[in-house]
Protein backbone atom coordinates (compact mmCIF):
# COMPACT_ATOMS: atom_id res chain seq x y z
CA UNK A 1 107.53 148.33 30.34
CA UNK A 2 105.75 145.09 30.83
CA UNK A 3 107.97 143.10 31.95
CA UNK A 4 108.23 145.49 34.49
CA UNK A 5 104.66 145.98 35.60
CA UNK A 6 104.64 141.65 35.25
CA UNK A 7 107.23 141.71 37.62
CA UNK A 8 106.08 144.50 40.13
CA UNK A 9 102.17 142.51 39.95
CA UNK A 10 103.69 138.85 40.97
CA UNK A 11 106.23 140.45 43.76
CA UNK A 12 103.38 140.29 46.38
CA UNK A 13 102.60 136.98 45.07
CA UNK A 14 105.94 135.76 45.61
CA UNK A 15 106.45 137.11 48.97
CA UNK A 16 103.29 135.69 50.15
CA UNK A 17 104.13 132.04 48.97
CA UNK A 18 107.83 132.57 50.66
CA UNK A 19 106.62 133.87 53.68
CA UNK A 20 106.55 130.63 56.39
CA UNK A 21 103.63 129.35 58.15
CA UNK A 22 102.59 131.19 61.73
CA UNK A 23 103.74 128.46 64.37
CA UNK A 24 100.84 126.64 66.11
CA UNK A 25 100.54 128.08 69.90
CA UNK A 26 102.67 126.83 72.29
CA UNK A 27 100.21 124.20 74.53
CA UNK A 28 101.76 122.67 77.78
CA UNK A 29 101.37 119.02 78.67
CA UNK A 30 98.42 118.72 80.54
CA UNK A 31 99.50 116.89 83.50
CA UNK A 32 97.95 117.50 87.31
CA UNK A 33 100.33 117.52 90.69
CA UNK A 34 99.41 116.72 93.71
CA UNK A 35 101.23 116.74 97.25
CA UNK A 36 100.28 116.35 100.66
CA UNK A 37 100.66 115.17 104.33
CA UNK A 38 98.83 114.15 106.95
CA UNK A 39 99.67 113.57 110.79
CA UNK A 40 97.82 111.70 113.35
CA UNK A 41 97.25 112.25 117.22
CA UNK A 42 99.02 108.50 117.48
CA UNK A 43 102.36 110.57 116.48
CA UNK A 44 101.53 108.81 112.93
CA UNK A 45 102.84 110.71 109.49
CA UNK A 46 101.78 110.56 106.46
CA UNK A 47 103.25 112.15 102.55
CA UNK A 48 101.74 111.54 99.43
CA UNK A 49 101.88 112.65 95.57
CA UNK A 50 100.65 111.67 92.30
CA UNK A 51 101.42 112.32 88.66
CA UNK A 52 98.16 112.33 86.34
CA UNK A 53 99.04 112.87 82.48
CA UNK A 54 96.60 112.95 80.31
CA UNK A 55 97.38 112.29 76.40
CA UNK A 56 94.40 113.24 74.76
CA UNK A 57 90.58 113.74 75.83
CA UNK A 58 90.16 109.24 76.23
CA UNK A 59 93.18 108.53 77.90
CA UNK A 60 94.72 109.15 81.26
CA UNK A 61 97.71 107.96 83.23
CA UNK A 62 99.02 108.11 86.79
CA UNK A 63 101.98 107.37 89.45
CA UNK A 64 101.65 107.67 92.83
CA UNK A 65 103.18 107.41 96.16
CA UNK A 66 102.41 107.29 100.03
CA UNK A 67 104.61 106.81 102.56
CA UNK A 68 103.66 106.73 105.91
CA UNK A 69 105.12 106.39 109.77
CA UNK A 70 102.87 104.87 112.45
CA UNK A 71 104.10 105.19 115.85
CA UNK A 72 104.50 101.85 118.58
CA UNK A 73 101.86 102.82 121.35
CA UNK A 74 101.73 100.65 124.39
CA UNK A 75 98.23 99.36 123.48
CA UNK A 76 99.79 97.74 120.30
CA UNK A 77 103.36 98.23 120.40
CA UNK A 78 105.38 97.13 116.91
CA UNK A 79 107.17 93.60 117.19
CA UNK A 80 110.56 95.34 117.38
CA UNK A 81 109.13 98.30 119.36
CA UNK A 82 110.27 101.39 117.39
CA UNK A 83 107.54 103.10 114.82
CA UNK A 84 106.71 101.05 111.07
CA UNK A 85 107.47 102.60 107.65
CA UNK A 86 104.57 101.70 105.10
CA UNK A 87 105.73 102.68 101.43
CA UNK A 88 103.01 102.30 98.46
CA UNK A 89 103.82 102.99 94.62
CA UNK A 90 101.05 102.77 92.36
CA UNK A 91 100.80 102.98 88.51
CA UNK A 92 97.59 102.50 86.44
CA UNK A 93 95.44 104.27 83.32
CA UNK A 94 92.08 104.58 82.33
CA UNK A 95 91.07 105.16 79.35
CA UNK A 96 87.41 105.90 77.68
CA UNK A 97 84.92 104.59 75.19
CA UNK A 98 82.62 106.63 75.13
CA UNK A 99 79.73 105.42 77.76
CA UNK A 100 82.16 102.60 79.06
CA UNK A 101 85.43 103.05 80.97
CA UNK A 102 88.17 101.19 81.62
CA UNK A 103 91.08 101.14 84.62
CA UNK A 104 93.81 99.11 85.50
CA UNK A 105 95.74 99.73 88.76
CA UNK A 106 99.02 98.27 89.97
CA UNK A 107 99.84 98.60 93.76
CA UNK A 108 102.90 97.30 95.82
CA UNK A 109 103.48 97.92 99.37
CA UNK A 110 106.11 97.17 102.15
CA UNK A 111 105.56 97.63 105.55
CA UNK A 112 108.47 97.30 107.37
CA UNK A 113 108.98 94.53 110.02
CA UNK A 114 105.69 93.17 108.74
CA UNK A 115 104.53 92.12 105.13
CA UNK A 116 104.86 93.32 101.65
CA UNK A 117 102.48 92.34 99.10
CA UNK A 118 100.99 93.14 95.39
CA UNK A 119 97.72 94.27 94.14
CA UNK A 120 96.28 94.21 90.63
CA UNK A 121 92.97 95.72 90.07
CA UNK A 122 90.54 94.95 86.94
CA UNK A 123 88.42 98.67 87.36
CA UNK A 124 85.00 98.78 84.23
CA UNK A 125 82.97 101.49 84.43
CA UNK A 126 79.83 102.69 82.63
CA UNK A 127 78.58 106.54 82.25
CA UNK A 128 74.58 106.07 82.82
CA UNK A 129 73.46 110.08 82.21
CA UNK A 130 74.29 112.04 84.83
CA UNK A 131 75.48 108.86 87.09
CA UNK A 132 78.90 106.50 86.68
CA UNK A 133 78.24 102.82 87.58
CA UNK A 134 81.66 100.97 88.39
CA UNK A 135 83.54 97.98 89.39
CA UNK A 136 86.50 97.14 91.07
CA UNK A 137 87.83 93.32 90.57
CA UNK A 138 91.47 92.64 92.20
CA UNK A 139 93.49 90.14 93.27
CA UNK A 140 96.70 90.75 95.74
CA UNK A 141 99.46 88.44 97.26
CA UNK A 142 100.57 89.05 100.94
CA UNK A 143 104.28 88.02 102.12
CA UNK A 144 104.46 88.15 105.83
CA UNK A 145 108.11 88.46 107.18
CA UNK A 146 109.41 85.88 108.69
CA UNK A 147 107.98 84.95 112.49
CA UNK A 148 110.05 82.73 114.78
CA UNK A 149 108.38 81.27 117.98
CA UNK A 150 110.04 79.58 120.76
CA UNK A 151 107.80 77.10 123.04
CA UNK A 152 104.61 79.09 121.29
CA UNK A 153 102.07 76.92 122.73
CA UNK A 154 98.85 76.02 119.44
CA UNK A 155 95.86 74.39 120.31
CA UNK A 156 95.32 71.35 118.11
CA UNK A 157 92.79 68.31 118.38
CA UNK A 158 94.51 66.36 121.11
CA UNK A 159 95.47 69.27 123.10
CA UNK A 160 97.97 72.22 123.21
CA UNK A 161 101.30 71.50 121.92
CA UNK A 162 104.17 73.94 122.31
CA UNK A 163 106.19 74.47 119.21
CA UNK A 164 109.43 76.36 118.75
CA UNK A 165 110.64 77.39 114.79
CA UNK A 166 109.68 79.60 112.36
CA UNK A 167 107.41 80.18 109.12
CA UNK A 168 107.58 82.07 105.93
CA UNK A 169 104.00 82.51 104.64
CA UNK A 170 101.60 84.04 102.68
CA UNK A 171 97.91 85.05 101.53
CA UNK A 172 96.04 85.52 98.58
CA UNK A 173 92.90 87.55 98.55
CA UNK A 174 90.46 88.48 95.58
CA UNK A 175 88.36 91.58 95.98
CA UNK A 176 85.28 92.51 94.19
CA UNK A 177 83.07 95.52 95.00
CA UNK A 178 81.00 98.44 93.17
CA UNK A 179 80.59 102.12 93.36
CA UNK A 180 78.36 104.78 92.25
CA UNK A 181 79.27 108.51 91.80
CA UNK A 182 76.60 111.52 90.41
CA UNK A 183 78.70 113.69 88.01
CA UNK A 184 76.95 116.90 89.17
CA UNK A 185 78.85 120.10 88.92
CA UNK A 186 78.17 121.24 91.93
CA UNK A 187 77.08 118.56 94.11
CA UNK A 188 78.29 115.38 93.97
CA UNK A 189 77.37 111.79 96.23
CA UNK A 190 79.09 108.85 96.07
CA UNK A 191 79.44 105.22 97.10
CA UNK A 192 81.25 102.06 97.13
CA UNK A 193 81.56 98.89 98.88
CA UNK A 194 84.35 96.28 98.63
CA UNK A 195 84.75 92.92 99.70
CA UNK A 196 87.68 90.56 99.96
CA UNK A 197 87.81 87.20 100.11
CA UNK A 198 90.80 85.41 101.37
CA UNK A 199 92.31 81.64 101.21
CA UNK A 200 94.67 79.80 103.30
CA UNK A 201 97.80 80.57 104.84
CA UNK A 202 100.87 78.76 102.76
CA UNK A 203 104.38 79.07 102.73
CA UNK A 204 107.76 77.30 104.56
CA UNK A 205 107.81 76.46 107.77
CA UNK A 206 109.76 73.80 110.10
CA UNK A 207 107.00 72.43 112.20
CA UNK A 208 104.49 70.28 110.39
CA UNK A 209 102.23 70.32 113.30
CA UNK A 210 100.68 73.94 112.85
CA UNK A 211 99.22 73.06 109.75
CA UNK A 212 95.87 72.09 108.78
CA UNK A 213 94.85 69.09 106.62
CA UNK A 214 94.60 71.54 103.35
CA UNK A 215 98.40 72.02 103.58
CA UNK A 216 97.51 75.67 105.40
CA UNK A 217 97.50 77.54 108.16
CA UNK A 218 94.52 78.40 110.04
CA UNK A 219 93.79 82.08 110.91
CA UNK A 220 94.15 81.23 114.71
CA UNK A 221 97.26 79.03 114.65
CA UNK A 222 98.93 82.47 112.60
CA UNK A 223 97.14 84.37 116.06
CA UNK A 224 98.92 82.25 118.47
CA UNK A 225 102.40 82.26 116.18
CA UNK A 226 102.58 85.70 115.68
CA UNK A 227 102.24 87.34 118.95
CA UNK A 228 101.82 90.76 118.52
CA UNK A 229 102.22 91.15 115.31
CA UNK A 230 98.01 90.83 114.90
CA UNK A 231 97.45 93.61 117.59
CA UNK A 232 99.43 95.60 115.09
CA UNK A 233 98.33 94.63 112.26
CA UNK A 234 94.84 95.61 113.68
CA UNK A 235 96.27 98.97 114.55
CA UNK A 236 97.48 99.92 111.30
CA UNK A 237 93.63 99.27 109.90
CA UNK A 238 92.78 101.62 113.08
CA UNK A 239 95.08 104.40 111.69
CA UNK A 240 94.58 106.79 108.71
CA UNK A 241 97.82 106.96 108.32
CA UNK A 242 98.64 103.50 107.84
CA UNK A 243 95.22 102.11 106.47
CA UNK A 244 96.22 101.91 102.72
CA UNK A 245 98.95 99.17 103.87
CA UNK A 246 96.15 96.96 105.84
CA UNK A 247 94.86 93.58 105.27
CA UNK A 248 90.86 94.39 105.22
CA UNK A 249 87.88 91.97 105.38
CA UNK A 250 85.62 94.88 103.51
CA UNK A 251 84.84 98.56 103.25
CA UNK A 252 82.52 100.95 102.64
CA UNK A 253 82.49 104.50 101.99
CA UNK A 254 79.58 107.11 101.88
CA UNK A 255 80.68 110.80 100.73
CA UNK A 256 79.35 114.15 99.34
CA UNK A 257 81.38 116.87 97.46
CA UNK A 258 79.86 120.42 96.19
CA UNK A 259 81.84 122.98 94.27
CA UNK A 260 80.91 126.51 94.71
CA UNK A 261 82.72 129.13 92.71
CA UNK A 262 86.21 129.38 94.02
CA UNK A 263 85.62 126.53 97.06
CA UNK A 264 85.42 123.06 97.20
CA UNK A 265 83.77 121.07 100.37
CA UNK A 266 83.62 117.55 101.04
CA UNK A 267 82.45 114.98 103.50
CA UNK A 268 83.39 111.27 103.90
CA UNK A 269 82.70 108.63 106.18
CA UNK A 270 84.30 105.32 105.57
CA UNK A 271 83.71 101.68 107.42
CA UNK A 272 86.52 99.20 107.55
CA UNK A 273 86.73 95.82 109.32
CA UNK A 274 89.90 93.99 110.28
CA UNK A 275 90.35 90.73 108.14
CA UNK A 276 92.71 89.26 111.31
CA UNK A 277 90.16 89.79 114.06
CA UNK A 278 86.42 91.20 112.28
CA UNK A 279 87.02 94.79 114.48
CA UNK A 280 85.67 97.68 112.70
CA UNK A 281 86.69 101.25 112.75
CA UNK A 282 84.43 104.14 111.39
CA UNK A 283 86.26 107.06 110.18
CA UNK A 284 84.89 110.80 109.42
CA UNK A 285 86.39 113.35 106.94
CA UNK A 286 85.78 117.10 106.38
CA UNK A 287 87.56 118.67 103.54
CA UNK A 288 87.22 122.27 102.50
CA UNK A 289 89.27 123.87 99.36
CA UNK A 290 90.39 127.22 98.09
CA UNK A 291 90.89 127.56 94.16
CA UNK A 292 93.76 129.77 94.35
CA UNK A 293 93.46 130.15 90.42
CA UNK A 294 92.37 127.84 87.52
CA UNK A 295 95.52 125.74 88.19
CA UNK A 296 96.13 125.65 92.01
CA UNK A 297 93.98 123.98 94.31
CA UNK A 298 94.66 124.05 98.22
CA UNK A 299 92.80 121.57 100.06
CA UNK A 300 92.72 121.06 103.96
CA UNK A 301 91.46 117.52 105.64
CA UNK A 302 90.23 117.57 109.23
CA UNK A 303 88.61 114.05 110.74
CA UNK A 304 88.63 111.37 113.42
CA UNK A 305 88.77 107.51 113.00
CA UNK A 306 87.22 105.24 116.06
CA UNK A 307 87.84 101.21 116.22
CA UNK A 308 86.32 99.27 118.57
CA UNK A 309 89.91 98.59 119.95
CA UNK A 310 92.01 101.32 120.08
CA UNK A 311 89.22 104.68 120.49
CA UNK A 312 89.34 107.45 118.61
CA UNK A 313 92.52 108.97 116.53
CA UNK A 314 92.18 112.47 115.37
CA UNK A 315 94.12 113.60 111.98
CA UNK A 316 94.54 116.61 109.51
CA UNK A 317 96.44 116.97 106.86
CA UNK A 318 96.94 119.89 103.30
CA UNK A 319 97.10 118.92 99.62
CA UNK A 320 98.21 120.91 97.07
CA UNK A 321 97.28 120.38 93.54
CA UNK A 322 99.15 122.18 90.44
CA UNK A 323 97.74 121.61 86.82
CA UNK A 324 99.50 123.21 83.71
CA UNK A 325 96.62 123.55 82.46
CA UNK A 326 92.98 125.70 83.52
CA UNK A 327 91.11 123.30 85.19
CA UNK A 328 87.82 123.11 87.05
């Protein structure tokens, strides 16, 4: 009889040291979507995503990409005539310690018929209370295609000469600039400013004569080389669509963004001045979001960019954004 009772008192004992652990909850990968596209009244397109993942609560990482179409107009038609692709892919991570940030960004674009070059960007930050003090350090290398000329005529010391060849070159600029953003949860300013600084023209070439005593080549030999190729360049700063593939002498940008319940508003203006000629075009940016849920966002842009060259172009454009996880 007691081995019996023994036995009956340590089944529940035994069953409860046999049974197996409840499995953790299943938790998605909390990564963020977002898709869009934008289309100018210069018949210019525009598509973008980017992939965020983020880790853990110090770490994030992103890939991105933009491509964009901006149309030949007959105020600055393309060099071969027919519209220019600009494809971007970006890759970068930030991660935190605690009041102090830090970001690195990789960019590489190729315009089509025009240049390609690479960015890398140095981004610190520091979280002062309720503000975020940051700033952006990069340095990029521009290829320019190839540019034949044929009796091209170049002012030079003793006169105009008229020079027939072609040249391979290139640029390097450095950028440094700043920004400040109020983490408010419902409204939000913010501002930056960047400057770049560029150096000489370099590269192969088969005429000796169009460069300088540096070994370069001045900004208005590359003018009178080029042809039209400036007068686009310039219009692809003019153009939402294609400004992330343009060479820039600085920017600025001035913007406000309050969330309220389910909707999200914004407003942007943004300055930007041609490196190639020192035109400036001002650009204006309404945005106004619906939080379908806690993980879909649908955003709609509405604005108009002036330059001093070209007037005004008028764009709009929808993002989507998709989180697997409840966000704010």
């Amino acid at each position: 009889m007691k081995w019996i009772v023994l036995v009956a008192a340590s089944l529940p004992v035994l069953a409860q040291s046999s049974a197996e652990p409840e499995p953790a909850p299943y938790r998605p990968p909390n990564l963020t979507l977002k898709l869009g596209g934008l289309a100018d009244s210069a018949e210019g397109r525009d598509f973008h995503g980017k992939l965020t993942w983020n880790p853990s609560g110090v770490l994030s990482l992103f890939i991105s990409g933009v491509r964009s179409n901006l149309a030949s107009t007959a105020q600055a038609p393309s060099p071969d005539g027919s519209s220019t692709t600009a494809t971007t892919t970006s890759l970068g991570g930030n991660h935190s310690f605690g009041v102090f940030d830090l970001a690195l960004r990789y960019d590489q674009t190729d315009l089509s018929g025009l240049l390609a070059y690479k960015r890398y960007a140095f981004q610190p930050a520091f979280d002062l209370g309720g503000w975020r003090l940051g700033f952006e350090f990069s340095t990029r290398t521009t290829e320019y295609d190839r540019i034949s000329f044929t009796s091209r005529p170049i002012n030079t010391p003793t006169g105009i000469v008229y020079v027939t060849g072609y040249a391979n070159l290139r640029v390097t600029d450095r950028g440094i600039g700043a920004n400040l953003d109020y983490l408010g949860e419902v409204w939000r300013p913010y501002f930056s400013y960047i400057h770049y600084d560029y150096g000489a023209l370099h590269g192969e070439t088969d005429v000796s004569r169009i460069r300088n005593s540096s070994g370069g080549v001045s900004p208005e030999v590359f003018r009178a080389l080029s042809g039209r190729l400036v007068s686009w360049l310039e219009r692809v700063a003019a153009s939402r669509v294609g400004s992330k593939a343009s060479l820039l002498d600085w920017t600025a940008t001035a913007g406000l963004e309050a969330d309220l319940k389910r909707t999200r508003w914004g407003l942007e203006a943004i300055r930007d001045v041609d490196h190639m000629t020192g035109e400036s075009s001002d650009t204006l940016t309404g945005t106004a979001g619906w939080k379908v849920n806690s993980r879909f966002l649908l955003e709609l842009q509405v604005g108009a960019t002036r330059s001093e060259a070209f007037g005004t172009d008028r764009f709009a454009g929808l993002t989507f954004t998709f989180r697997t996880r409840p966000g704010s």
